[in-house]
Short mmCIF file of C-alpha atoms and ligand atoms in Angstrom, two decimals:
data_model
loop_
_atom_site.label_atom_id
_atom_site.label_comp_id
_atom_site.label_asym_id
_atom_site.label_seq_id
_atom_site.Cartn_x
_atom_site.Cartn_y
_atom_site.Cartn_z
CA MET A 114 161.68 -32.36 4.39
CA SER A 115 161.33 -30.53 0.88
CA ALA A 116 163.03 -30.48 -1.77
CA ALA A 117 164.93 -26.67 -1.18
CA GLN A 118 166.02 -28.34 2.15
CA THR A 119 167.48 -30.86 1.01
CA GLY A 120 170.30 -28.77 -1.16
CA SER A 121 173.40 -26.92 -0.27
CA ILE A 122 173.47 -23.94 2.24
CA ALA A 123 174.26 -21.45 -0.57
CA ASP A 124 170.92 -23.41 -2.66
CA ILE A 125 168.67 -23.09 0.51
CA HIS A 126 169.84 -19.58 1.43
CA GLY A 127 171.05 -17.84 -2.09
CA THR A 128 168.99 -15.27 -3.56
CA GLN A 129 170.45 -13.47 -6.38
CA GLY A 130 172.51 -10.72 -5.61
CA PHE A 131 173.70 -12.79 -2.66
CA GLY A 132 175.37 -15.88 -3.80
CA LEU A 133 178.00 -18.45 -3.75
CA ASN A 134 179.45 -15.72 -6.61
CA ASN A 135 179.39 -12.91 -3.71
CA LEU A 136 179.74 -14.09 -0.33
CA PRO A 137 180.76 -10.50 1.66
CA TYR A 138 181.71 -10.14 5.30
CA GLY A 139 180.96 -8.89 7.80
CA SER A 140 180.55 -8.72 12.22
CA PHE A 141 177.14 -9.91 13.58
CA ASP A 142 176.49 -10.96 17.16
CA ALA A 143 173.73 -13.37 17.60
CA GLY A 144 173.70 -13.36 21.07
CA ALA A 145 177.37 -14.38 21.95
CA GLY A 146 179.35 -11.03 20.80
CA PHE A 147 180.24 -9.86 17.75
CA ARG A 148 182.18 -12.25 15.28
CA PRO A 149 182.99 -12.34 11.26
CA GLY A 150 180.36 -13.82 8.68
CA VAL A 151 179.97 -14.39 5.60
CA ARG A 152 176.84 -13.29 3.84
CA ILE A 153 174.69 -15.73 1.87
CA GLY A 154 171.35 -14.47 0.93
CA ASP A 155 169.85 -12.70 3.77
CA SER A 156 171.42 -14.86 6.75
CA VAL A 157 175.15 -14.83 7.97
CA VAL A 158 177.39 -17.11 7.97
CA ASP A 159 179.22 -17.45 11.89
CA LEU A 160 182.71 -17.94 9.91
CA ARG A 161 184.46 -18.86 13.62
CA ALA A 162 181.76 -21.71 14.09
CA ALA A 163 181.50 -23.16 10.69
CA LEU A 164 184.99 -23.41 10.44
CA ALA A 165 185.93 -24.71 13.93
CA GLY A 166 187.53 -28.07 13.66
CA HIS A 167 188.26 -27.88 9.67
CA PRO A 168 191.09 -29.92 8.37
CA ARG A 169 192.47 -27.74 6.03
CA VAL A 170 192.05 -24.47 8.16
CA SER A 171 196.12 -22.95 8.62
CA ASP A 172 197.12 -21.43 11.40
CA ALA A 173 197.00 -17.59 10.28
CA LEU A 174 192.97 -18.27 9.29
CA ARG A 175 192.60 -19.55 12.56
CA VAL A 176 193.47 -16.42 14.20
CA ALA A 177 192.50 -14.10 12.38
CA LEU A 178 188.51 -15.51 12.82
CA ASP A 179 189.62 -14.74 16.63
CA THR A 180 188.49 -11.21 16.25
CA PRO A 181 184.74 -9.61 16.64
CA SER A 182 185.51 -7.91 12.91
CA LEU A 183 187.28 -8.22 9.89
CA ASP A 184 190.25 -6.79 11.35
CA GLY A 185 191.96 -10.32 12.02
CA ILE A 186 191.63 -11.09 8.67
CA LEU A 187 192.20 -7.98 7.31
CA ALA A 188 195.46 -8.06 8.78
CA ALA A 189 196.24 -11.95 7.99
CA GLY A 190 197.07 -9.90 4.22
CA HIS A 191 195.92 -11.85 0.48
CA LEU A 192 196.81 -15.12 1.01
CA VAL A 193 194.49 -15.91 3.75
CA TRP A 194 191.82 -14.37 1.96
CA ALA A 195 192.23 -16.63 -0.82
CA GLU A 196 192.35 -19.45 1.41
CA LEU A 197 189.03 -18.15 3.29
CA ARG A 198 186.72 -17.39 0.17
CA GLU A 199 188.32 -21.20 -1.12
CA LEU A 200 187.38 -22.66 2.26
CA VAL A 201 184.13 -20.84 2.40
CA THR A 202 183.00 -21.50 -1.18
CA VAL A 203 183.15 -25.05 -0.99
CA LEU A 204 181.12 -25.58 2.21
CA LEU A 205 178.45 -23.70 1.47
CA GLY A 206 178.25 -25.41 -2.04
CA GLU A 207 178.31 -29.08 -0.37
CA THR A 208 175.47 -31.39 -0.18
CA PRO A 209 174.00 -32.39 2.22
CA VAL A 210 174.32 -30.00 4.66
CA ASP A 211 175.36 -31.50 8.04
CA ASP A 212 173.49 -30.17 11.66
CA ARG A 213 176.52 -28.55 12.95
CA LEU A 214 176.90 -26.43 9.97
CA SER A 215 173.43 -25.30 9.87
CA LYS A 216 173.29 -24.07 13.23
CA THR A 217 176.06 -21.82 12.13
CA VAL A 218 173.61 -19.96 9.78
CA HIS A 219 171.56 -17.05 11.51
CA ALA A 220 168.86 -14.84 9.48
CA ILE A 221 170.04 -11.43 9.01
CA ALA A 222 167.01 -9.94 10.48
CA SER A 223 167.35 -11.83 13.94
CA VAL A 224 171.24 -10.73 14.55
CA ARG A 225 172.88 -7.10 15.40
CA ILE A 226 175.18 -5.70 12.83
CA GLY A 227 178.38 -4.26 13.39
CA MET A 228 181.19 -1.73 11.93
CA PRO A 229 182.50 -4.35 9.77
CA PHE A 230 186.13 -3.34 11.03
CA THR A 231 187.93 -0.66 12.40
CA VAL A 232 188.97 1.93 10.26
CA SER A 233 192.56 3.15 10.99
CA ASP A 234 193.22 5.42 8.76
CA TYR A 235 190.45 7.36 6.12
CA VAL A 236 191.39 9.28 2.70
CA ASP A 237 188.99 10.11 0.27
CA PHE A 238 189.62 11.10 -3.42
CA TYR A 239 188.21 13.06 -6.41
CA THR A 240 188.29 10.53 -9.26
CA SER A 241 184.96 11.44 -11.08
CA GLU A 242 186.03 13.55 -14.11
CA GLN A 243 182.34 14.61 -14.76
CA HIS A 244 181.68 15.30 -11.02
CA ALA A 245 184.93 17.71 -10.45
CA LEU A 246 183.95 19.37 -14.17
CA ARG A 247 181.07 20.06 -12.70
CA VAL A 248 181.82 21.40 -9.68
CA ALA A 249 183.73 23.28 -10.72
CA GLU A 250 181.36 24.85 -13.62
CA ILE A 251 178.99 25.42 -10.13
CA PHE A 252 181.41 27.69 -8.23
CA GLN A 253 184.38 28.73 -10.75
CA PRO A 254 182.02 30.09 -14.06
CA GLU A 255 184.74 31.87 -15.09
CA ARG A 256 187.09 28.89 -15.24
CA PRO A 257 185.41 25.96 -15.42
CA GLU A 258 188.23 23.31 -15.47
CA LEU A 259 190.11 20.70 -13.98
CA SER A 260 192.80 21.96 -11.35
CA ARG A 261 195.96 22.11 -13.01
CA ALA A 262 197.29 18.81 -11.29
CA TRP A 263 193.83 16.35 -12.01
CA LYS A 264 195.27 14.70 -14.93
CA HIS A 265 198.33 13.99 -13.24
CA LEU A 266 197.73 12.64 -9.68
CA PRO A 267 194.35 11.07 -7.88
CA ILE A 268 193.30 14.49 -5.90
CA GLY A 269 192.26 13.44 -2.56
CA TYR A 270 192.36 14.61 1.69
CA HIS A 271 192.78 12.84 4.62
CA GLY A 272 189.09 12.33 6.55
CA ARG A 273 188.27 11.65 10.33
CA SER A 274 188.67 7.60 10.55
CA ALA A 275 186.66 7.82 14.03
CA THR A 276 183.22 9.08 12.30
CA VAL A 277 183.20 6.36 10.20
CA VAL A 278 179.93 5.37 11.07
CA ALA A 279 177.59 2.19 9.84
CA SER A 280 175.10 2.02 7.49
CA GLY A 281 172.09 3.16 9.31
CA THR A 282 173.28 5.64 11.96
CA ASP A 283 171.44 8.67 12.40
CA VAL A 284 173.20 11.60 10.78
CA VAL A 285 172.69 14.59 13.39
CA ARG A 286 172.55 17.41 11.41
CA PRO A 287 175.85 20.08 11.91
CA LYS A 288 176.65 22.86 13.21
CA GLY A 289 179.23 25.09 12.19
CA LEU A 290 180.45 28.48 10.72
CA ARG A 291 178.94 29.52 7.19
CA LEU A 292 177.81 32.16 5.79
CA ASP A 293 175.07 34.32 5.41
CA GLY A 294 175.05 36.92 3.52
CA SER A 295 178.51 38.58 4.14
CA ALA A 296 178.55 37.63 7.84
CA ALA A 297 180.78 34.47 8.94
CA THR A 298 177.37 32.59 11.72
CA PHE A 299 177.61 29.69 13.30
CA GLY A 300 174.12 27.69 13.41
CA PRO A 301 173.05 23.74 11.65
CA THR A 302 173.99 23.39 8.34
CA ARG A 303 171.24 24.60 5.56
CA GLN A 304 173.18 22.76 2.49
CA LEU A 305 173.41 19.15 3.68
CA ASP A 306 174.29 16.72 1.13
CA PHE A 307 175.22 13.12 0.56
CA GLU A 308 177.97 11.93 -2.14
CA ALA A 309 177.29 8.08 -3.66
CA GLU A 310 181.26 7.04 -3.24
CA VAL A 311 182.71 3.86 -3.58
CA GLY A 312 184.99 2.94 -0.54
CA PHE A 313 188.05 0.42 -0.76
CA VAL A 314 188.98 -1.40 2.22
CA VAL A 315 192.62 -2.37 2.93
CA GLY A 316 194.52 -5.14 4.20
CA THR A 317 198.57 -5.67 5.21
CA THR A 318 200.02 -8.19 7.59
CA ASP A 319 203.11 -5.77 7.80
CA ALA A 320 203.12 -1.35 7.70
CA VAL A 321 204.20 -0.45 4.28
CA SER A 322 204.54 2.11 2.10
CA GLU A 323 205.55 3.04 -1.31
CA VAL A 324 203.57 0.56 -2.45
CA SER A 325 203.37 0.02 -6.47
CA LEU A 326 200.20 -0.78 -8.03
CA GLU A 327 201.14 -4.32 -8.61
CA ASP A 328 201.68 -4.40 -4.77
CA ALA A 329 198.81 -2.59 -4.10
CA SER A 330 196.42 -4.89 -5.74
CA ARG A 331 197.40 -7.55 -3.26
CA HIS A 332 196.43 -4.71 -0.12
CA ILE A 333 192.80 -4.10 -1.59
CA PHE A 334 191.03 -6.45 0.26
CA GLY A 335 187.06 -5.56 -0.84
CA VAL A 336 184.49 -2.85 -1.96
CA VAL A 337 181.89 -1.22 0.70
CA LEU A 338 179.39 1.83 -0.28
CA LEU A 339 180.49 5.32 0.84
CA ASN A 340 178.01 7.77 1.65
CA ASP A 341 180.53 10.94 2.56
CA TRP A 342 178.06 13.13 4.36
CA SER A 343 178.93 16.55 3.82
CA ALA A 344 177.47 20.57 4.22
CA ARG A 345 178.18 22.58 1.91
CA ASP A 346 177.56 25.97 3.54
CA ILE A 347 180.26 24.88 6.17
CA GLN A 348 182.90 23.45 3.60
CA MET A 349 182.64 26.36 1.54
CA PHE A 350 183.56 28.56 3.89
CA GLU A 351 186.36 26.62 5.31
CA SER A 352 188.14 25.08 2.59
CA ALA A 353 189.84 27.78 1.01
CA PRO A 354 192.86 27.13 0.79
CA LEU A 355 193.26 23.68 2.60
CA GLY A 356 190.20 21.82 1.40
CA PRO A 357 187.80 19.88 3.76
CA HIS A 358 187.13 19.64 7.38
CA LEU A 359 184.59 20.40 9.53
CA GLY A 360 182.21 20.45 6.44
CA LYS A 361 183.14 16.42 6.14
CA SER A 362 184.14 15.10 9.44
CA PHE A 363 181.00 14.90 10.84
CA ALA A 364 180.14 11.60 9.38
CA THR A 365 180.84 9.09 6.67
CA ALA A 366 178.88 6.09 6.23
CA ILE A 367 179.82 2.76 4.98
CA SER A 368 177.93 -0.37 4.18
CA PRO A 369 178.36 -3.21 5.94
CA TRP A 370 179.25 -5.99 4.21
CA VAL A 371 182.49 -5.79 1.87
CA VAL A 372 182.35 -7.47 -1.20
CA PRO A 373 185.54 -9.22 -1.81
CA ILE A 374 187.89 -7.76 -4.71
CA ALA A 375 187.23 -11.90 -6.01
CA ALA A 376 183.63 -11.63 -6.39
CA LEU A 377 183.88 -8.46 -9.13
CA GLU A 378 186.32 -10.24 -11.44
CA ASN A 379 183.57 -10.61 -14.06
CA ALA A 380 182.54 -6.72 -13.53
CA ARG A 381 186.37 -5.78 -14.33
CA VAL A 382 186.59 -2.91 -17.06
CA GLN A 383 189.26 -0.65 -18.48
CA PRO A 384 189.24 2.66 -17.29
CA PRO A 385 188.83 5.74 -19.43
CA THR A 386 191.14 6.92 -21.73
CA ARG A 387 193.98 9.08 -20.40
CA ASP A 388 194.95 12.00 -22.37
CA THR A 389 197.80 12.94 -20.23
CA PRO A 390 200.64 10.97 -19.61
CA LEU A 391 201.26 9.49 -16.41
CA ALA A 392 204.13 9.28 -14.06
CA PRO A 393 205.82 5.63 -13.47
CA TYR A 394 204.42 4.83 -10.26
CA LEU A 395 200.51 5.70 -11.56
CA ASP A 396 200.97 4.08 -15.00
CA ASP A 397 198.78 0.90 -15.28
CA ARG A 398 199.49 -0.05 -18.92
CA GLY A 399 199.76 -3.44 -19.21
CA MET A 400 198.20 -4.59 -15.52
CA GLN A 401 194.55 -6.27 -15.37
CA PRO A 402 192.59 -3.04 -15.28
CA TRP A 403 191.10 -2.27 -12.08
CA GLY A 404 187.61 -0.30 -13.56
CA PHE A 405 184.70 -1.87 -12.10
CA ASP A 406 181.41 -1.87 -13.49
CA LEU A 407 179.71 -1.03 -10.73
CA ARG A 408 175.71 0.47 -11.10
CA LEU A 409 174.83 2.81 -8.00
CA ALA A 410 171.17 3.84 -6.97
CA VAL A 411 170.95 6.48 -5.05
CA GLU A 412 167.20 6.94 -3.44
CA LEU A 413 165.22 9.84 -1.48
CA ASN A 414 162.83 8.41 0.72
CA GLY A 415 162.71 5.58 -1.25
CA GLU A 416 162.77 7.03 -4.53
CA VAL A 417 165.75 6.80 -7.33
CA ILE A 418 167.03 9.83 -8.19
CA SER A 419 170.38 9.31 -9.45
CA ARG A 420 171.76 5.97 -11.38
CA PRO A 421 175.77 7.14 -10.79
CA PRO A 422 177.80 4.75 -13.28
CA PHE A 423 181.30 3.68 -11.41
CA SER A 424 182.85 2.28 -14.78
CA THR A 425 183.95 5.77 -15.93
CA GLN A 426 185.58 6.54 -12.93
CA TYR A 427 188.89 8.22 -14.43
CA TRP A 428 191.37 6.52 -11.48
CA THR A 429 191.83 3.58 -9.90
CA ALA A 430 191.83 1.77 -6.56
CA VAL A 431 195.37 0.63 -7.41
CA GLN A 432 196.35 4.24 -8.36
CA MET A 433 194.88 5.82 -5.57
CA LEU A 434 196.47 3.33 -3.13
CA ALA A 435 199.69 3.51 -4.77
CA HIS A 436 199.60 7.56 -4.79
CA MET A 437 198.43 7.83 -1.25
CA THR A 438 201.91 6.08 0.15
CA VAL A 439 204.26 7.55 -2.96
CA ASN A 440 205.51 9.66 -0.35
CA GLY A 441 206.76 7.42 2.14
CA ALA A 442 203.30 7.34 4.33
CA ILE A 443 202.50 4.76 6.26
CA LEU A 444 199.87 1.94 4.84
CA ARG A 445 197.94 0.48 7.73
CA SER A 446 195.88 -2.87 8.04
CA GLY A 447 191.91 -1.23 8.25
CA GLY A 448 192.70 1.98 5.48
CA LEU A 449 189.84 3.07 3.98
CA PHE A 450 189.51 5.21 1.02
CA GLY A 451 186.79 6.28 -1.32
CA SER A 452 186.59 7.51 -4.47
CA GLY A 453 184.90 10.57 -4.29
CA THR A 454 181.26 11.12 -5.46
CA VAL A 455 180.50 8.85 -8.66
CA SER A 456 178.62 11.02 -11.51
CA GLY A 457 177.82 10.53 -14.74
CA GLU A 458 176.92 13.07 -17.56
CA ARG A 459 173.32 12.77 -17.58
CA ARG A 460 171.26 14.81 -14.48
CA ASP A 461 169.77 11.69 -13.60
CA GLN A 462 173.44 10.21 -13.23
CA ARG A 463 175.42 12.89 -10.74
CA GLY A 464 176.29 11.45 -7.82
CA CYS A 465 175.07 14.69 -5.00
CA LEU A 466 172.39 17.39 -4.47
CA LEU A 467 175.66 20.04 -4.98
CA GLU A 468 175.09 18.70 -8.80
CA LEU A 469 171.79 16.82 -9.04
CA THR A 470 170.53 20.84 -7.85
CA TRP A 471 173.39 22.96 -9.08
CA ASN A 472 173.71 23.88 -5.44
CA GLY A 473 170.42 23.99 -4.98
CA THR A 474 169.70 27.07 -7.84
CA ASP A 475 168.04 24.70 -10.24
CA PRO A 476 165.95 22.00 -7.53
CA LEU A 477 165.52 18.51 -8.76
CA PRO A 478 161.47 17.68 -9.40
CA LEU A 479 160.61 14.67 -6.70
CA ALA A 480 157.47 12.05 -8.17
CA ASP A 481 154.73 13.54 -5.59
CA GLY A 482 155.46 17.01 -7.12
CA THR A 483 157.74 18.72 -4.80
CA THR A 484 161.41 19.79 -5.07
CA ILE A 485 164.37 19.48 -3.35
CA SER A 486 167.24 21.70 -3.45
CA TYR A 487 168.73 19.91 -0.33
CA LEU A 488 168.08 17.05 2.52
CA ALA A 489 165.53 18.03 4.77
CA ASP A 490 165.66 16.61 8.62
CA GLY A 491 163.86 13.09 8.79
CA ASP A 492 164.78 12.66 5.26
CA GLU A 493 166.42 9.32 4.12
CA VAL A 494 169.48 8.75 1.38
CA ARG A 495 169.76 4.98 0.60
CA ILE A 496 172.83 3.85 -1.86
CA THR A 497 172.78 0.58 -3.50
CA ALA A 498 174.60 -0.83 -6.69
CA THR A 499 175.15 -4.23 -8.15
CA ALA A 500 177.86 -5.65 -10.30
CA PRO A 501 177.91 -8.24 -12.86
CA GLY A 502 178.77 -11.66 -12.39
CA ALA A 503 179.74 -14.41 -13.84
CA GLY A 504 176.88 -16.48 -16.05
CA GLY A 505 174.78 -13.79 -16.22
CA SER A 506 174.21 -13.81 -12.91
CA THR A 507 174.27 -10.44 -10.20
CA ILE A 508 176.25 -9.03 -7.46
CA SER A 509 174.66 -6.67 -4.90
CA LEU A 510 177.02 -4.71 -2.70
CA GLY A 511 174.13 -4.18 -0.45
CA GLU A 512 173.56 -0.39 0.71
CA VAL A 513 174.82 2.02 2.91
CA THR A 514 171.34 4.28 4.24
CA GLY A 515 170.84 7.15 6.75
CA TRP A 516 167.73 9.51 8.16
CA ILE A 517 168.61 12.84 9.08
CA SER A 518 168.00 13.79 12.65
CA PRO A 519 167.83 17.89 13.76
CA ALA A 520 170.78 19.20 14.93
CA THR A 521 171.45 19.30 18.65
CA ALA A 522 169.42 22.51 20.56
CA MET A 523 171.42 25.80 20.17
CA LYS A 524 172.74 27.49 23.65
CA PRO A 525 170.60 30.01 24.11
CA VAL A 526 172.47 34.02 23.69
CA1 LIG B 646 183.67 12.83 -1.06
#
């Protein structure tokens, strides 16, 4: 036996980014059907098998693990999340590793990875001040300012949960109505874009509403990377006065490993100073900070074209959750909400091509000497992120990747 194999599961399989300090959850199938797993390095541990017969597993956790994805865990609530993380941390850090536990570990390359949870509702926000200001500059240069409400509440809209897809799903170029000169014309989008976002995953034992900031902090299970694929020409034609619809709803992709909030304690940062007084239900002064130092990177066909910093987002996840339920709207387990495009001050920190190319009018130079305005068929977009962990370590948020497939055929006219 080599020295490496004498350590714990974490010693043997853990990597920088996916060590004992991270332990993101997902759904996988090693041949016996989809089930919940926890990632360590490039391997996944079968939670149901690893915790079977464990004397300290509560009935609630045992029931929670008896689902194909994370649905049961999300619906079990925050006390069970804490129990699970503690048990798994101990189990994967223990030596010696018994044979039974070793058999619950599978190489990720050898299994199928599924959607981590069933998305019950999906809301997308607009919480980067830099992004919102730049979009205003692009589309209303005569009045390049934030909307009246922007600093009073986190702006958002309800998206389509049915087309939230797992990373790796091909994105078929959507068709729709767009302006061609002054004529409304139906056809494949000419302005296909990505939006680099962070998604928050919600769990709750009961359907609740009017969630306070403090309660919100107990309902947010973890984070994923989210690509809010966008067809700008379709979006721009349809949006006034009600906001985006078909320009967004054809595909929203998320990373398959949900990083628990508990893994991000070292990444917490104060959100930017608010210069507008907040309504009591959004006033987060005095509570632990819900900004996070997540460092995103966007790759186009393998070339990094942007590194958006999440730490400067104006509104936090708990404020978004409190806001979306303050009117009595119901929060269900499995809810997903996106931060909106993450963008920083510099050009190389912009989280979408709309901003990177100024709506295609200032194409972005690439390493091979060509330029890009919007995405072409065959392009691949990959979004990754890291966060600081304890003791100088790194937490990886994994990746969300998608490849652009040509539009489906048009009926001849
Ligand atoms: Ca978005």
